[in-house]
Coordinates of N, CA and C and ligand atoms in Angstrom, one line a residue:
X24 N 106.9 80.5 64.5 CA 107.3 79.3 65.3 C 108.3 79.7 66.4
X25 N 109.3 80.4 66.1 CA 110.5 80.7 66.4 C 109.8 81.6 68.4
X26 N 108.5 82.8 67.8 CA 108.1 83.9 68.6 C 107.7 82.6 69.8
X27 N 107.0 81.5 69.2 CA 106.4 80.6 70.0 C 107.0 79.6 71.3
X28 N 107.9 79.5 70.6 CA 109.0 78.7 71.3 C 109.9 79.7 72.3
X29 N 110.2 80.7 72.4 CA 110.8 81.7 73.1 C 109.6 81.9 74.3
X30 N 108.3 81.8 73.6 CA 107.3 82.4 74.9 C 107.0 81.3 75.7
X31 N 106.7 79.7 75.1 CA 106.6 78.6 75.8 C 108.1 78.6 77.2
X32 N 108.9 78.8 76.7 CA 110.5 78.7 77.1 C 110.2 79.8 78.6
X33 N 109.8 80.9 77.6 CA 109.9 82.3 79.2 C 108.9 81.6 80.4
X34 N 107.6 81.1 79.4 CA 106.8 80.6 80.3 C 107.2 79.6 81.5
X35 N 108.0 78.9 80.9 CA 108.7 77.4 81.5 C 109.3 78.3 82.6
X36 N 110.4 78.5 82.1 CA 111.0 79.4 83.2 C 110.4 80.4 84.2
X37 N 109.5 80.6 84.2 CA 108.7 81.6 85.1 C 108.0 80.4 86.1
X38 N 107.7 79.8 85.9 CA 106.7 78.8 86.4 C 107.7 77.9 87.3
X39 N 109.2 77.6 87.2 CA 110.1 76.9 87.4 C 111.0 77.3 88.1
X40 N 111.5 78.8 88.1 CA 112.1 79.4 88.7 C 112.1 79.7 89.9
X41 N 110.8 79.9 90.5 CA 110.5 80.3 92.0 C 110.2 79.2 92.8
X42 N 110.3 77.9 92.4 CA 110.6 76.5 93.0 C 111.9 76.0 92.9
X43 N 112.7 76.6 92.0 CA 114.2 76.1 92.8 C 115.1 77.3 93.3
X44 N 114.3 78.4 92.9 CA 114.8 79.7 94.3 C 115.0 79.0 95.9
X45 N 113.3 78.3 95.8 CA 113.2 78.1 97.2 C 113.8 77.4 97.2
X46 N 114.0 75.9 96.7 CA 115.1 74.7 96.8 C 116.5 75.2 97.4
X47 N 116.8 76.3 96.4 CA 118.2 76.4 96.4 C 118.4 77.1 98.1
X48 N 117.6 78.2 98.4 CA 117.2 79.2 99.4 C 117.4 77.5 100.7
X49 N 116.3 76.5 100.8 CA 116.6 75.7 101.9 C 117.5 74.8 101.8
X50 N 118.4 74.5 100.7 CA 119.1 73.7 100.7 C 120.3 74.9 101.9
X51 N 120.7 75.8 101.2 CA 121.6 76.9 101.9 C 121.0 77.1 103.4
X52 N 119.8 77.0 103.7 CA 119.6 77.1 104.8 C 119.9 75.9 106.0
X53 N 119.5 74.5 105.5 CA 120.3 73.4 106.2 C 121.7 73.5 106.5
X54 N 122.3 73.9 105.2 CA 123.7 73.5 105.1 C 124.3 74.6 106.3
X55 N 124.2 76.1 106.5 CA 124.4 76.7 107.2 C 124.1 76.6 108.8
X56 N 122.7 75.4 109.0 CA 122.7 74.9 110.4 C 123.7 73.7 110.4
X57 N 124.0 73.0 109.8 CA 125.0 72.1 109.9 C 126.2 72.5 110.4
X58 N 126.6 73.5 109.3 CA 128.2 73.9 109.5 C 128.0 75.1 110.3
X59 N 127.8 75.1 111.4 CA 127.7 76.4 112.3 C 129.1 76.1 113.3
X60 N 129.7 76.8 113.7 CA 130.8 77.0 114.2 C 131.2 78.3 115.1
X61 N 132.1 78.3 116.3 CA 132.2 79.5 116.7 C 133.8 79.7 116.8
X62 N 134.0 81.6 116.8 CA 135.1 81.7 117.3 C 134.8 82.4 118.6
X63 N 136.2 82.1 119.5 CA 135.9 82.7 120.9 C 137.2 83.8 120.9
X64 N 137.6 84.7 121.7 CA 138.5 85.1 121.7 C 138.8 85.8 123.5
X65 N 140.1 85.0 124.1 CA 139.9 85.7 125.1 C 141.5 86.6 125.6
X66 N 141.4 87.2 126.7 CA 142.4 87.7 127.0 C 141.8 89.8 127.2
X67 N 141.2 90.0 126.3 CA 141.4 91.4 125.8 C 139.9 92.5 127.0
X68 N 139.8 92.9 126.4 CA 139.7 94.0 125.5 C 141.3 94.8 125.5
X69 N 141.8 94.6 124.2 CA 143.2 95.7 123.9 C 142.5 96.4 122.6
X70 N 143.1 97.8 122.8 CA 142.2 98.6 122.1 C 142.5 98.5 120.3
X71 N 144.1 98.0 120.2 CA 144.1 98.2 118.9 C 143.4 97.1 117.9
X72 N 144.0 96.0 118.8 CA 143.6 94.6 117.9 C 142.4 94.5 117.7
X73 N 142.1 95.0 119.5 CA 140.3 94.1 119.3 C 139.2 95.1 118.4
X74 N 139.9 96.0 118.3 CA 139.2 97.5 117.2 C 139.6 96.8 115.8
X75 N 140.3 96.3 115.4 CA 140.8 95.8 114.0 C 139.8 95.1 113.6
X76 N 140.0 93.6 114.6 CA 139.0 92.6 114.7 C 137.9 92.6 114.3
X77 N 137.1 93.8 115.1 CA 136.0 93.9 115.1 C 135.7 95.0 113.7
X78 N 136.3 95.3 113.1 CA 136.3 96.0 111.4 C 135.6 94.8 111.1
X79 N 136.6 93.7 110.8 CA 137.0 92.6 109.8 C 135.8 92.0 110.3
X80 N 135.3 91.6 111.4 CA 134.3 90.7 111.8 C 132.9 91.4 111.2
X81 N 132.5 92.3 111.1 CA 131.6 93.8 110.8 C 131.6 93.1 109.3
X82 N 132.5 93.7 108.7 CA 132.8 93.4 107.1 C 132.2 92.1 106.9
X83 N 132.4 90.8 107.4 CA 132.2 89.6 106.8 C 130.5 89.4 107.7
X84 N 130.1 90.2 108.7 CA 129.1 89.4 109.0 C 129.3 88.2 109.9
X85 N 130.0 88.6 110.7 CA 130.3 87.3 111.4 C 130.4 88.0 113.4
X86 N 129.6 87.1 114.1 CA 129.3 87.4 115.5 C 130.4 85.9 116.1
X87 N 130.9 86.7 117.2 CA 131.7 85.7 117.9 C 131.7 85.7 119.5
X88 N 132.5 85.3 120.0 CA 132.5 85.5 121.9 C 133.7 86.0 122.4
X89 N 133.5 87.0 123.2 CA 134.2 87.3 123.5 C 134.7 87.3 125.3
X90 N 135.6 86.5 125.7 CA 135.7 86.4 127.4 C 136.9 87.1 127.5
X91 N 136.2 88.5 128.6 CA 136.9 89.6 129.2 C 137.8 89.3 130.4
X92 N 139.0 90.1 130.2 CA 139.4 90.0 132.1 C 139.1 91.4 132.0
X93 N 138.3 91.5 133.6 CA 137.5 92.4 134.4 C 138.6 93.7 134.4
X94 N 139.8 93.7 134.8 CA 140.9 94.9 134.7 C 141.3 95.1 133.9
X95 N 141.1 94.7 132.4 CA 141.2 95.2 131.3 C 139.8 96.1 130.6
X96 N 138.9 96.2 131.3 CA 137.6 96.7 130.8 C 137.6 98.8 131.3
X97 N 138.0 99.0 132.6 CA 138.8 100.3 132.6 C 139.6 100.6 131.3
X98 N 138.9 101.6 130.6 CA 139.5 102.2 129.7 C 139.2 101.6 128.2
X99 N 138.8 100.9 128.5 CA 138.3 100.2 126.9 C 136.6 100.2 127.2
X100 N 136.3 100.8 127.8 CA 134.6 101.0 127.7 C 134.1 100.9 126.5
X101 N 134.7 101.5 125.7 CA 133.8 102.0 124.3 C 133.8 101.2 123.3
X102 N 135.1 99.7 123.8 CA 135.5 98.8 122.8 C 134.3 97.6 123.1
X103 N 133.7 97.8 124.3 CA 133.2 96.5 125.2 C 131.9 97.0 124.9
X104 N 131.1 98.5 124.9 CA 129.9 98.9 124.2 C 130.2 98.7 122.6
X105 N 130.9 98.8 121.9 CA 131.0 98.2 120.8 C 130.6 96.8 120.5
X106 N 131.3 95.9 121.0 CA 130.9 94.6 121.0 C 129.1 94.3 121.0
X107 N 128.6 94.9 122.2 CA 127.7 94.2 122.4 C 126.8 94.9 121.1
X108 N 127.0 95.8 120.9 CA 126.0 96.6 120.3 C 126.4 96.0 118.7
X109 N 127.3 95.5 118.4 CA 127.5 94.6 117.0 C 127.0 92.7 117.2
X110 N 126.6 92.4 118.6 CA 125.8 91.2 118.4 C 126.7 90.4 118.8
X111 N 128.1 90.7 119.4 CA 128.8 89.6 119.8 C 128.6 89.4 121.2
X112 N 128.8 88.0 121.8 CA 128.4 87.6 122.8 C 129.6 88.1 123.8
X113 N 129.4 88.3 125.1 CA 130.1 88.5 125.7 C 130.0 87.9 127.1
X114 N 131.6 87.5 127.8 CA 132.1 86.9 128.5 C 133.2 87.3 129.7
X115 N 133.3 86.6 130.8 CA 133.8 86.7 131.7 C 135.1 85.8 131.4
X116 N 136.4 86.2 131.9 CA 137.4 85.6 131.8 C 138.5 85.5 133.5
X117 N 137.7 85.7 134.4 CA 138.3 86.5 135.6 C 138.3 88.2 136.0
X118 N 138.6 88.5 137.1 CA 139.2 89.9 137.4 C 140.2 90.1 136.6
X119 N 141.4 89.4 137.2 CA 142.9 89.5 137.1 C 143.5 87.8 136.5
X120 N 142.7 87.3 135.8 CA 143.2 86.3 134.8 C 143.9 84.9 136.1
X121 N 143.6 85.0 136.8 CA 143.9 83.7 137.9 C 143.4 82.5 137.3
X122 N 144.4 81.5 137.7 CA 143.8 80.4 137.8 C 142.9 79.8 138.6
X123 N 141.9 79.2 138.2 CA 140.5 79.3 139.0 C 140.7 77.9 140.2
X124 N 141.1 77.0 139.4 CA 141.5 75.7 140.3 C 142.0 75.4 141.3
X125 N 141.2 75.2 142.5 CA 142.0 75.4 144.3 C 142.0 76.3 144.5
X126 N 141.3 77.4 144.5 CA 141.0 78.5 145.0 C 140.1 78.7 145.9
X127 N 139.6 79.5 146.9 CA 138.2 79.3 147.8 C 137.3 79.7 147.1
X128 N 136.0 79.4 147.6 CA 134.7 80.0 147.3 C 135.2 81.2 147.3
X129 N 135.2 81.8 148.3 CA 135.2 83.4 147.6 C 136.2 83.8 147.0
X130 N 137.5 83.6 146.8 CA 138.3 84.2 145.6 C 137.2 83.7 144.0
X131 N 136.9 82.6 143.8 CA 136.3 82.6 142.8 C 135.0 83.4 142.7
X132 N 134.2 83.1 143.8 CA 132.9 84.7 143.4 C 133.4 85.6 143.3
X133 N 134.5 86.1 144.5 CA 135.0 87.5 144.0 C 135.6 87.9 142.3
X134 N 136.2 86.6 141.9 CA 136.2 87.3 140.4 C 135.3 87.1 139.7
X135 N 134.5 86.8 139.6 CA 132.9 86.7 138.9 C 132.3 88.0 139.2
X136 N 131.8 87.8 140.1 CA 131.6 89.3 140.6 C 131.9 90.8 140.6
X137 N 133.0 90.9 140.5 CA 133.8 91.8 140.3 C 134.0 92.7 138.8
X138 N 134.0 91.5 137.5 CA 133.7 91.3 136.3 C 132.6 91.7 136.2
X139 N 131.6 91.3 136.9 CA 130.0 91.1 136.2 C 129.6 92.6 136.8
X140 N 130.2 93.1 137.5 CA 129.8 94.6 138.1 C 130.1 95.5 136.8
X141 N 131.0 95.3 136.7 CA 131.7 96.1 135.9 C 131.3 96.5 134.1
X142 N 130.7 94.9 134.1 CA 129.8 94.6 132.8 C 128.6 95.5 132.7
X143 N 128.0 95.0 133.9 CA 126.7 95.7 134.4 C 126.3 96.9 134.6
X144 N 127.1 98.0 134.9 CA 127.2 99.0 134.9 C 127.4 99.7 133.5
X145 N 128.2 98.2 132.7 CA 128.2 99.3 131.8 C 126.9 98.9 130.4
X146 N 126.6 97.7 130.1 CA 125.9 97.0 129.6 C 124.8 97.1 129.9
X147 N 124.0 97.1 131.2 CA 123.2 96.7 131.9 C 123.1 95.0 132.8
X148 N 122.0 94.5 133.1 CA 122.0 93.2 133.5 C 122.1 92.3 132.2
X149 N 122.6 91.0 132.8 CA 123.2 89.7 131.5 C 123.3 89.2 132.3
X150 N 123.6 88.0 131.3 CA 124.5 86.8 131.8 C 125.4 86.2 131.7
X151 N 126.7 86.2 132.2 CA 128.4 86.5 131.7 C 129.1 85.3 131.8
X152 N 128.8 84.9 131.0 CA 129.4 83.1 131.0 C 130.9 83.3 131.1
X153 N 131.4 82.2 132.0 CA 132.5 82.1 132.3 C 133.5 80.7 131.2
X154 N 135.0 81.9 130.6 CA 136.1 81.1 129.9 C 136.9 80.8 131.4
X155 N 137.2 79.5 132.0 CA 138.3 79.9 132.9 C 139.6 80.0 132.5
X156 N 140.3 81.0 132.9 CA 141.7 80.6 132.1 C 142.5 79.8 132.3
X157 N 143.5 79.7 131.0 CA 144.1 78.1 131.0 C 142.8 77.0 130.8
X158 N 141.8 77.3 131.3 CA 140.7 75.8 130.9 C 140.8 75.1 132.1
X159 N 141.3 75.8 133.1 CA 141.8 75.1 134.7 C 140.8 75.2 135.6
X160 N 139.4 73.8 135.3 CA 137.8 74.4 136.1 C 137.8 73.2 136.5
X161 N 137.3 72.5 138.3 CA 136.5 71.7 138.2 C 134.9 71.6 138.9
X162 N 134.7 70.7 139.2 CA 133.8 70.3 139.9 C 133.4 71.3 140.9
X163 N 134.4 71.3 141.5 CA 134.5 72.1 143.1 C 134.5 73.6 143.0
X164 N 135.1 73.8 141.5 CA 135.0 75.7 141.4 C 133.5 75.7 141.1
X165 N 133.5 74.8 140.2 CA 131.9 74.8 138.8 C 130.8 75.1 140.6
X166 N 131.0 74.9 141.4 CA 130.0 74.1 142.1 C 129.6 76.1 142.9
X167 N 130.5 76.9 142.5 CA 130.2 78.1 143.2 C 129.9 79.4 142.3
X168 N 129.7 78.6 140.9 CA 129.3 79.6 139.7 C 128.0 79.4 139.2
X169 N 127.3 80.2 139.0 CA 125.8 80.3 138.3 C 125.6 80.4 137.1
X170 N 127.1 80.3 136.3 CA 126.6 80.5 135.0 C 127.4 79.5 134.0
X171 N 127.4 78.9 132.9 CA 127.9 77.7 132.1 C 129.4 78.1 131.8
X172 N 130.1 76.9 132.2 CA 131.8 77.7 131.6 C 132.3 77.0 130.3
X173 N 132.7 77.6 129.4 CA 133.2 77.2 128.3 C 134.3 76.7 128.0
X174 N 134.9 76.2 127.5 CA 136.2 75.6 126.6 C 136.1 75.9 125.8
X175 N 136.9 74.7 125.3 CA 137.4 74.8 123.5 C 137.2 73.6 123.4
X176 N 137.7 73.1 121.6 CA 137.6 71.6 120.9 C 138.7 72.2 120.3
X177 N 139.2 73.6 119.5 CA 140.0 73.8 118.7 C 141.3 74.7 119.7
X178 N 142.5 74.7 119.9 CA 143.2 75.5 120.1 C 145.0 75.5 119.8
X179 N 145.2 76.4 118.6 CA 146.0 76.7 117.8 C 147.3 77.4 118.5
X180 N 147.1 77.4 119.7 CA 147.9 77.9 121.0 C 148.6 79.1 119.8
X181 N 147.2 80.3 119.7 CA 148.3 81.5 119.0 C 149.2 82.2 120.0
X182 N 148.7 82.3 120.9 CA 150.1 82.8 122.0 C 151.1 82.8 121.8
X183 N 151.5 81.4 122.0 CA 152.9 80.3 121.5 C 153.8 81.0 120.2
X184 N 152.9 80.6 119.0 CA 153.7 80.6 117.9 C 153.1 82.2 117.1
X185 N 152.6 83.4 117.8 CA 152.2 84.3 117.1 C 152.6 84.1 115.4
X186 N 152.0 83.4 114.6 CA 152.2 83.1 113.3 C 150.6 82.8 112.8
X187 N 150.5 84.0 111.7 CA 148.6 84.0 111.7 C 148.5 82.6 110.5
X188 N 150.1 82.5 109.9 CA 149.0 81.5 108.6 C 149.8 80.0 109.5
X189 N 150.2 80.1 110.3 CA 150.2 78.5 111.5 C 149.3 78.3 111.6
X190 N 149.0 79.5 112.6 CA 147.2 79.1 113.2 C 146.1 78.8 111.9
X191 N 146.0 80.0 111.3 CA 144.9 79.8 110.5 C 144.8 78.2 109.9
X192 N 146.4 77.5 109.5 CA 146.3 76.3 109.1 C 145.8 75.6 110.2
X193 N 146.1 75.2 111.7 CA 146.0 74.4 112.3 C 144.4 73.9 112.4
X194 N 143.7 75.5 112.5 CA 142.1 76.0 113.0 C 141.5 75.5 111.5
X195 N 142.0 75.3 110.0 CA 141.7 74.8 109.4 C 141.5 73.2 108.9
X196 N 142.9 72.7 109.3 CA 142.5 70.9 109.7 C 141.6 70.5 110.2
X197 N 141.6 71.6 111.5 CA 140.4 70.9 112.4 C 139.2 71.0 112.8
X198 N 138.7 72.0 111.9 CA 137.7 72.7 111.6 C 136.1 71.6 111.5
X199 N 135.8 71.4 111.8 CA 134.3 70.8 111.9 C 133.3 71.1 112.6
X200 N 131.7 71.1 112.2 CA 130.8 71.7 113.0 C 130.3 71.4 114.5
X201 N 130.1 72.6 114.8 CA 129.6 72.8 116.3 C 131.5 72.7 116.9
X202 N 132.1 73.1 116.4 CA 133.1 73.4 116.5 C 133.6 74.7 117.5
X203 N 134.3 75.0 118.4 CA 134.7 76.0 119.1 C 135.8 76.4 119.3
X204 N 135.9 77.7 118.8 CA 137.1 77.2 118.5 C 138.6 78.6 119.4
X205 N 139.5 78.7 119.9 CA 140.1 79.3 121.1 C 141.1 80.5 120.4
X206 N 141.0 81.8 120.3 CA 142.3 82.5 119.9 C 142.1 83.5 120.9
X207 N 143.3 84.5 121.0 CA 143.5 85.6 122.0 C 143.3 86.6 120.8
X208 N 142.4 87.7 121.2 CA 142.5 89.1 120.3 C 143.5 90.4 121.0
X209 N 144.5 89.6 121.7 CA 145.7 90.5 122.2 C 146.7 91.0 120.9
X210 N 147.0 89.8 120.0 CA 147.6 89.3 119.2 C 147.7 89.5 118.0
X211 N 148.6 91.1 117.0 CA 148.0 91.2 115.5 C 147.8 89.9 114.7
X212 N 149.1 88.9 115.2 CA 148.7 87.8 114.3 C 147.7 87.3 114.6
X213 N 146.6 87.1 115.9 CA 145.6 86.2 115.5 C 144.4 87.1 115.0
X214 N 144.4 88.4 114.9 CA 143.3 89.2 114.2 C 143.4 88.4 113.0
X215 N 144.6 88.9 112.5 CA 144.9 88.1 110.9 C 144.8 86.7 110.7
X216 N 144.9 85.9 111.5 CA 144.5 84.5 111.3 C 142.7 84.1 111.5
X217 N 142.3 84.9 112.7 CA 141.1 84.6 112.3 C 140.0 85.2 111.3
X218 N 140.6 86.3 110.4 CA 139.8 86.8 109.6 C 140.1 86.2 108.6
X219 N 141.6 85.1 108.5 CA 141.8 84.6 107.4 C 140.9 82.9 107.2
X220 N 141.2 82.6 108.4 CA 139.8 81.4 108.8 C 138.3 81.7 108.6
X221 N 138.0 82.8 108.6 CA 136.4 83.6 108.4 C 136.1 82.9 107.2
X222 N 137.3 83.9 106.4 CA 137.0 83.9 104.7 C 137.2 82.2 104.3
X223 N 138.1 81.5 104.4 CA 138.1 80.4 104.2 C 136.9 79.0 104.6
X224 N 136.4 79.7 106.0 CA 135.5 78.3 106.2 C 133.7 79.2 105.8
X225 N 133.8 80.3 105.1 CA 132.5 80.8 104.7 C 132.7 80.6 103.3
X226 N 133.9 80.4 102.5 CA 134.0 79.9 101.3 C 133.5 78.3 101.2
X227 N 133.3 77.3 102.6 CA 133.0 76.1 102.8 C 131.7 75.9 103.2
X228 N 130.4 77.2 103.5 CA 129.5 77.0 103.7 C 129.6 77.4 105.1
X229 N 130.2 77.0 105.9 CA 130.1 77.5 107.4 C 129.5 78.8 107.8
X230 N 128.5 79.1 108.5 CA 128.6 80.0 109.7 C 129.2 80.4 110.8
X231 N 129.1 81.5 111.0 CA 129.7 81.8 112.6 C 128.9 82.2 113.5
X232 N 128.9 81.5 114.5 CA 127.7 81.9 115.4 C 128.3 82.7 117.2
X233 N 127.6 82.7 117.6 CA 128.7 83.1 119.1 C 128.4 81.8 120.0
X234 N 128.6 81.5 121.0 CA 129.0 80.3 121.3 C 127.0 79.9 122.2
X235 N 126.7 81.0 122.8 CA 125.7 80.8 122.5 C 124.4 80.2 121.9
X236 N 124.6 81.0 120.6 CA 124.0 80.8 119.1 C 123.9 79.5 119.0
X237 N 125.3 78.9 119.3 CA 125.8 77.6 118.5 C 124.9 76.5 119.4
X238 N 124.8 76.6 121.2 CA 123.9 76.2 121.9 C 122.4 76.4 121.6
X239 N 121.7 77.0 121.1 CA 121.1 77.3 120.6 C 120.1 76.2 119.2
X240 N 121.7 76.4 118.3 CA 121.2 75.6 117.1 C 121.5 74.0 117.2
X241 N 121.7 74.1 118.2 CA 122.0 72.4 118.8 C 120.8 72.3 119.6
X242 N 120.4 72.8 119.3 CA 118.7 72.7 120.8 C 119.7 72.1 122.1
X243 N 120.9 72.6 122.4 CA 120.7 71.6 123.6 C 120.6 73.5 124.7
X244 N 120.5 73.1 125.8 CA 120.0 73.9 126.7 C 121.0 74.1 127.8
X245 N 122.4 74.9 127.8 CA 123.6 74.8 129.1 C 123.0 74.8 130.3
X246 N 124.2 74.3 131.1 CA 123.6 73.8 132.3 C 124.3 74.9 133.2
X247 N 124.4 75.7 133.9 CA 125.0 76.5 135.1 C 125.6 75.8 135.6
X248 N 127.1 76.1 136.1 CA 127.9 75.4 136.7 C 128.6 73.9 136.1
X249 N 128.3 73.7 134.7 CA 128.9 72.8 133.7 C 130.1 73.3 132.6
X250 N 131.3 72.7 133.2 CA 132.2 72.8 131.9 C 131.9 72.4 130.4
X251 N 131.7 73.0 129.5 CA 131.7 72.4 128.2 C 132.7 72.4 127.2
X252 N 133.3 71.6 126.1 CA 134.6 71.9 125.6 C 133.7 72.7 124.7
X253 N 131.9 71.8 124.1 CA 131.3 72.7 123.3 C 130.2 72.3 123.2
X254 N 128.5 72.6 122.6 CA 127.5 71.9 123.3 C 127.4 71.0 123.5
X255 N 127.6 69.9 122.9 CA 127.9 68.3 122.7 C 128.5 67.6 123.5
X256 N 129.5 68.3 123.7 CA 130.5 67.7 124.8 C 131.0 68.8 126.0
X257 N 130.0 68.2 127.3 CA 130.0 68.6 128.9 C 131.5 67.7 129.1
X258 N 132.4 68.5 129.8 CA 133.5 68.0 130.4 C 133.0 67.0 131.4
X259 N 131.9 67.1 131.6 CA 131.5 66.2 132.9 C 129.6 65.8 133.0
X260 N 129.3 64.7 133.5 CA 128.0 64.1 133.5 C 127.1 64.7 133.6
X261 N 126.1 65.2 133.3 CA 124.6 66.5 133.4 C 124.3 65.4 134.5
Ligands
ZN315 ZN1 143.5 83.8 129.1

């Protein structure tokens, strides 16, 4: 009786098991389009941090965005072929980190331009979505760039308080999907705060996507020359 009941039992279990594999399999699969999230990071390429960074990000499995200033890319070549060739998205942040707002047409192409050369040569052709810095974009710059500029929804101003378990807290409060979220990789402390946010919101189910990605799994489709803080939210009317 005893042999009987073990085999009925294995049998159950065989028969049962590869239907809540897959249950379990798409439940995890929803839940990871839901909680999809990005980090961005701009200011850099600096060789030590953003080399750290990109360990910790490697290790966990996690792709992010990165918006370059153009005079920082001399001499960090190998950090900027790195990136791309690990799947992180990559970005324009200016030449020389200016504020974009009230500037002419051409001071603003020229730093687009200038960037994207420099990309291009080393990358190949893309397309180098613009962080403006400070977040200082309107209408009137937007109106002489070809490609979508990003924001934020989250920003923990690490600059400010270089304190990695500040930020990590703040980036944690406010943490919610399609989320975007702003640190500098100049910064030991925010290497350490965002790999400490990694671990924390992938212990929550979250993904990390590049900011892209995140457009992407929102089906919505960026618009050239549109500020966004994040897909969902255009700073301004489509
Ligand atoms: Zn900046």
């Amino acid at each position: 009786m005893k042999k009987w009941a073990a085999a009925v039992l294995c049998l159950l279990f065989l028969l049962l098991s590869p239907a809540r594999e897959l249950r379990l399999a798409s439940q995890t699969g929803e839940l990871a389009l839901d909680r999809a999230i990005a980090l961005t990071f701009d200011d850099g390429p600096r060789a030590s941090t953003t080399s750290r960074l990109l360990d910790g990000l490697a290790q966990r499995g996690v792709h992010a965005t990165f918006f370059l200033i153009g005079e920082q890319i001399p001499g960090n070549e190998a950090i900027v072929q790195r990136l791309a060739q690990e799947g992180h998205q990559i970005g324009v942040h200016t030449y020389d980190h200016i504020r974009l707002e009230g500037e002419s047409a051409e001071t603003v192409r020229q730093q687009m331009a200038r960037t994207d050369r420099l990309l291009t040569d080393l990358l190949g052709p893309g397309e180098w979505w613009l962080r403006p810095p400070y977040g200082q974009f309107t209408r009137r710059e937007a109106a002489w760039i070809d490609v979508p500029a990003i924001q934020w929804t989250i920003d923990p101003e690490d600059w400010r308080y270089k304190d990695a378990e500040r930020v990590a807290r703040h980036i944690l409060q406010q943490a919610e999907p399609g989320a975007v979220i702003l640190l500098h990789d100049i910064y030991p402390t925010s290497v350490d705060a965002a790999l400490a946010v990694v671990d924390a919101l992938q212990e929550q189910g979250y993904t990390f996507m590049t900011v892209e990605e995140l457009f992407q799994s929102a089906e919505i489709e960026p618009v050239p020359g549109v500020l966004y803080r994040s897909p969902a939210k255009p700073m301004w009317e489509l």
